[in-house]
mmCIF file of C-alpha atoms in Angstrom:
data_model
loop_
_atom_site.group_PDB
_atom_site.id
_atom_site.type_symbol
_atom_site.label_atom_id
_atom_site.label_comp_id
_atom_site.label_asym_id
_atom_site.label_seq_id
_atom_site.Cartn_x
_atom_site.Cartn_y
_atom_site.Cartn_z
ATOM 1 C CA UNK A 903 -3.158 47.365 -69.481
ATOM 2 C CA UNK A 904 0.364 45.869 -70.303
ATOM 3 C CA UNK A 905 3.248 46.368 -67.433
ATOM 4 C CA UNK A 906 4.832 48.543 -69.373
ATOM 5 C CA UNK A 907 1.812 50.602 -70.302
ATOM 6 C CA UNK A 908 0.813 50.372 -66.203
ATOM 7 C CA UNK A 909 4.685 51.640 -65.482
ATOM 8 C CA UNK A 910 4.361 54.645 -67.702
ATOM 9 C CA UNK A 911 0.695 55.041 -66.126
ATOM 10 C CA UNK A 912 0.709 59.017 -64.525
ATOM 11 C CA UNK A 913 4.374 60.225 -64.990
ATOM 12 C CA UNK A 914 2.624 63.544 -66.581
ATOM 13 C CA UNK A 915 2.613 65.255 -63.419
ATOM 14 C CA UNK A 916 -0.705 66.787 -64.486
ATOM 15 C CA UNK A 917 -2.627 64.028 -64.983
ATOM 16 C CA UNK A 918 -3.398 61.816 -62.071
ATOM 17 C CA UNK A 919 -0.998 58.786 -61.485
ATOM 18 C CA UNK A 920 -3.241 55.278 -62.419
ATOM 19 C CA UNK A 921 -2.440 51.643 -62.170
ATOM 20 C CA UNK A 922 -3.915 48.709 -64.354
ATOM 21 C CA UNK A 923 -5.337 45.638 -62.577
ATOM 22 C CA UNK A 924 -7.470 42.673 -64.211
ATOM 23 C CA UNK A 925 -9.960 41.376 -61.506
ATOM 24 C CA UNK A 926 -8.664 37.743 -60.691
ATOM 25 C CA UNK A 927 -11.792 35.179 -59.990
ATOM 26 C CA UNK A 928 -9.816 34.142 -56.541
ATOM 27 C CA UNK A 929 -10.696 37.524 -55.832
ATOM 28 C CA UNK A 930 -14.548 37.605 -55.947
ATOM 29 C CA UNK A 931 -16.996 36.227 -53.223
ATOM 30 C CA UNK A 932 -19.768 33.771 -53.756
ATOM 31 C CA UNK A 933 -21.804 36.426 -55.468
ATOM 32 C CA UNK A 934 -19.281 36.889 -58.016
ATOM 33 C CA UNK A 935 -17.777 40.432 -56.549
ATOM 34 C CA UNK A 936 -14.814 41.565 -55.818
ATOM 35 C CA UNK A 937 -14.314 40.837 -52.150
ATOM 36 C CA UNK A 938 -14.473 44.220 -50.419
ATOM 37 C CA UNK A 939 -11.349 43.718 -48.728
ATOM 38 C CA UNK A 940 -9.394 43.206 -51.937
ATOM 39 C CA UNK A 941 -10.213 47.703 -52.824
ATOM 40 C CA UNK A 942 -7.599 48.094 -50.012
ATOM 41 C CA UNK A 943 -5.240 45.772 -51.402
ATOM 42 C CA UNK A 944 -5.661 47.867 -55.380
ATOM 43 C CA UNK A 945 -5.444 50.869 -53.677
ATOM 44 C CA UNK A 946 -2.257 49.889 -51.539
ATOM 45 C CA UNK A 947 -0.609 48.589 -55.110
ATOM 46 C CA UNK A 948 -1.350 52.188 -56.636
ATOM 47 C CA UNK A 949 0.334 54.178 -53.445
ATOM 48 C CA UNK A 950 3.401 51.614 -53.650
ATOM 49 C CA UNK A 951 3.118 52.113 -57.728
ATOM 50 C CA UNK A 952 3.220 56.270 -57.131
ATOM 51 C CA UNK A 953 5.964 56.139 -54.288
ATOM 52 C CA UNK A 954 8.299 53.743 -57.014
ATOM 53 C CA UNK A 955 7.295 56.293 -59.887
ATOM 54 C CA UNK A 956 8.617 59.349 -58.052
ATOM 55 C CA UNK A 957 11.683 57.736 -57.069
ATOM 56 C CA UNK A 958 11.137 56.193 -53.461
ATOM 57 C CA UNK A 959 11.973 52.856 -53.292
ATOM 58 C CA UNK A 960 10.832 51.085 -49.698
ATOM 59 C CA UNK A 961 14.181 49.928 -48.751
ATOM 60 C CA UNK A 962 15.210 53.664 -48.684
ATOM 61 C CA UNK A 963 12.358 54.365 -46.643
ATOM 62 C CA UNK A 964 13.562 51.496 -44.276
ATOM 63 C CA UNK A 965 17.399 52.291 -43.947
ATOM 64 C CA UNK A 966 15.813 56.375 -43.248
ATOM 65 C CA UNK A 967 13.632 54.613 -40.287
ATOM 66 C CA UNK A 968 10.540 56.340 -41.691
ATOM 67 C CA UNK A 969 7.454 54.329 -43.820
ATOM 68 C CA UNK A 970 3.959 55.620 -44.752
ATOM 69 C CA UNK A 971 0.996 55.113 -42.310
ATOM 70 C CA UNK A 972 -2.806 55.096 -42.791
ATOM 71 C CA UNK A 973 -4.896 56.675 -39.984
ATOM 72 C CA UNK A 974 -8.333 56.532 -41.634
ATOM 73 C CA UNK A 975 -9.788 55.083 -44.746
ATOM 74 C CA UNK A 976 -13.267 55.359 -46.627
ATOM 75 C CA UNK A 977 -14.553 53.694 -48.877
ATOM 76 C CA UNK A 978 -16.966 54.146 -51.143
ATOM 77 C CA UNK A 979 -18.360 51.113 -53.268
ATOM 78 C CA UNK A 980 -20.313 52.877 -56.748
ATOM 79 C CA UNK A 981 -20.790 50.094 -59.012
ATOM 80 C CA UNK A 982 -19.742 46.009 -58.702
ATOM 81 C CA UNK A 983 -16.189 43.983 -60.188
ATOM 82 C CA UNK A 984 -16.485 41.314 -61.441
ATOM 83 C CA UNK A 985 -13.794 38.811 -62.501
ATOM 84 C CA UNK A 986 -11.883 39.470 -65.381
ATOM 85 C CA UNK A 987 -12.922 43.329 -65.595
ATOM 86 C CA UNK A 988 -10.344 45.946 -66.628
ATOM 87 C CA UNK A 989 -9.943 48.543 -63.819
ATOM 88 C CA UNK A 990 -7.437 51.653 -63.260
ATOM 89 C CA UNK A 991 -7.025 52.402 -60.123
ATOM 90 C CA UNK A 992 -5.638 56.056 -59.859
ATOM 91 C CA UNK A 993 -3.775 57.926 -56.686
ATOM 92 C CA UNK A 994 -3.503 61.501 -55.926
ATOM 93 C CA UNK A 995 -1.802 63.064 -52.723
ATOM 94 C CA UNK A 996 -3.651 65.988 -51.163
ATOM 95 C CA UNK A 997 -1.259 68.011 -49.124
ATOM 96 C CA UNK A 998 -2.579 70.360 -45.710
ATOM 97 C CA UNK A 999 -0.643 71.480 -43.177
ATOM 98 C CA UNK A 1000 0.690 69.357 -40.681
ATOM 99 C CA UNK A 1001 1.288 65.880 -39.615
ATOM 100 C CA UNK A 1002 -1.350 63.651 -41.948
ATOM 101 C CA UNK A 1003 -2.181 63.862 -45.873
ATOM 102 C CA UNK A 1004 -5.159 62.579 -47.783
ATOM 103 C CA UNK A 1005 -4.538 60.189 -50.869
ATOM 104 C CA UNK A 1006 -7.557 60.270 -52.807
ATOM 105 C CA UNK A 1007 -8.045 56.990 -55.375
ATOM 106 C CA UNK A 1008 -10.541 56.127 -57.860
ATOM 107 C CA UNK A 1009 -11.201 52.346 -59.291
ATOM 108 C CA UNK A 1010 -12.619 53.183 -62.696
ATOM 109 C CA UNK A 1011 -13.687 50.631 -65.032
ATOM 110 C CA UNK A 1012 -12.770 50.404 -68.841
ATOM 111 C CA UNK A 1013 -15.604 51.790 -69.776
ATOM 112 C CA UNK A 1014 -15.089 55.086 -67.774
ATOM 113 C CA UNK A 1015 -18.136 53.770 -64.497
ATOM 114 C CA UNK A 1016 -16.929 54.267 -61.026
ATOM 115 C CA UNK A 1017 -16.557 51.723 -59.001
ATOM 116 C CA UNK A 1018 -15.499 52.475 -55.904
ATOM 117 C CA UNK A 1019 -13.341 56.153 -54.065
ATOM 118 C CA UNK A 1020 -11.262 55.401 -51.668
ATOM 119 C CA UNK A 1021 -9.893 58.288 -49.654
ATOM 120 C CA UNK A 1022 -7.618 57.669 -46.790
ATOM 121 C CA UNK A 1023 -5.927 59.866 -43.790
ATOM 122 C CA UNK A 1024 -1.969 58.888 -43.655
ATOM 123 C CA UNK A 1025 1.308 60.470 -42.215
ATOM 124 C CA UNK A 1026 4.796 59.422 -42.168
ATOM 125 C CA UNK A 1027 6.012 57.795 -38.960
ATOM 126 C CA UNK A 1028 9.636 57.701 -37.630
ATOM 127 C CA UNK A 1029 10.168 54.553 -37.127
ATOM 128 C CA UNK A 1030 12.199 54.692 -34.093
ATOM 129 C CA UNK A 1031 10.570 57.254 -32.454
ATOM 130 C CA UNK A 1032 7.476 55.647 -33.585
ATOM 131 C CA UNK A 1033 5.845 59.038 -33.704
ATOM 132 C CA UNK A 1034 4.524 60.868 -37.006
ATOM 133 C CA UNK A 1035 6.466 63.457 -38.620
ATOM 134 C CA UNK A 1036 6.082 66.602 -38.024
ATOM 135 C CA UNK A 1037 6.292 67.418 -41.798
ATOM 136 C CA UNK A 1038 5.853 64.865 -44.182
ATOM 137 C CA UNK A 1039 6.140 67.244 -47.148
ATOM 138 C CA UNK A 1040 9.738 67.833 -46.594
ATOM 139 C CA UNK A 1041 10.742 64.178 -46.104
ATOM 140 C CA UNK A 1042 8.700 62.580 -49.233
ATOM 141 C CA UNK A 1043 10.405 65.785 -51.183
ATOM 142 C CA UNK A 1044 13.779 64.919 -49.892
ATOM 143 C CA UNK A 1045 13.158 60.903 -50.692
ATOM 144 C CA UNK A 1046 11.507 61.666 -54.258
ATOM 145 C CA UNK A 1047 13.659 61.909 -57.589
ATOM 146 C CA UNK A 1048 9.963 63.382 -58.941
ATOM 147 C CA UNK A 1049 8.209 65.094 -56.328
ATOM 148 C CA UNK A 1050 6.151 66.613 -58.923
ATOM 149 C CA UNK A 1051 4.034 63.196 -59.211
ATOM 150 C CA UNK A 1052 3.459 63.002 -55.268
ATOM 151 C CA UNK A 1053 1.814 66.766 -55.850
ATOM 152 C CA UNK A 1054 5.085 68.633 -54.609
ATOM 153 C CA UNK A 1055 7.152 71.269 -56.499
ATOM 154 C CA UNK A 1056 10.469 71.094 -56.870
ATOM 155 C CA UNK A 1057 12.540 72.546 -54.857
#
């Protein structure tokens, strides 16, 4: 996928958000996978991709003394990556009630095969008060120019 292709990636609201990566071969242990470690580092790029897409830049996070947090992550692996294959890794916020979220990610190959789910527990801490907030809803809604694509309505 081409960076401007992987840019325009999810900004229909109703389609989930996705991000193109090419496995690198630095990125593969000696049996030729993708490292297991490297999944977290795809699915960190496609939360950072989503936040950028809806309008939240990290600085602004910074100078508002707030920045996401992950509580719990799972993983599940479905199918190997090698290097060189295609993947889109996609990111969906799942909204509850109170402090924490889920973000629920797929890696999907070109040719439509699973290869891993990653599904992680996060919140919003305050960064001085180093506590989470009490309603992360409101804050990414007041950060986001498109709330829409973190699974928020307007307004």
């Amino acid at each position: 996928m081409t960076e401007a292709a992987e840019q325009a990636a999810g900004t229909d609201p109703t389609e989930p958000f996705t991000v193109g990566i090419t496995v690198r071969g630095y990125e593969t242990d000696t049996q030729g996978h993708l490292n297991q470690s490297v999944y977290l580092q795809y699915a960190e790029h496609a939360r950072w991709s989503l936040l950028q897409a809806s309008g939240i830049r990290q600085s602004t996070m910074v100078d508002r003394r707030v920045g996401p947090v992950t509580v719990e992550t799972t993983i599940r692996y479905r199918r190997e990556l090698r290097a060189g294959d295609e993947v889109e890794v996609s990111c969906a916020f799942v909204w509850g009630e109170g402090k924490t979220f889920r973000i629920e990610q797929t890696v999907r190959k070109d040719d439509g095969t699973v290869a891993a789910e990653v599904s992680a527990v996060c919140g919003l801490l305050d960064l001085t008060e180093r506590k989470l907030l009490q309603d992360p809803r409101a804050a990414f809604r007041e950060l986001a120019d498109k709330p829409a694509l973190l699974g928020l309505a307007d307004g």
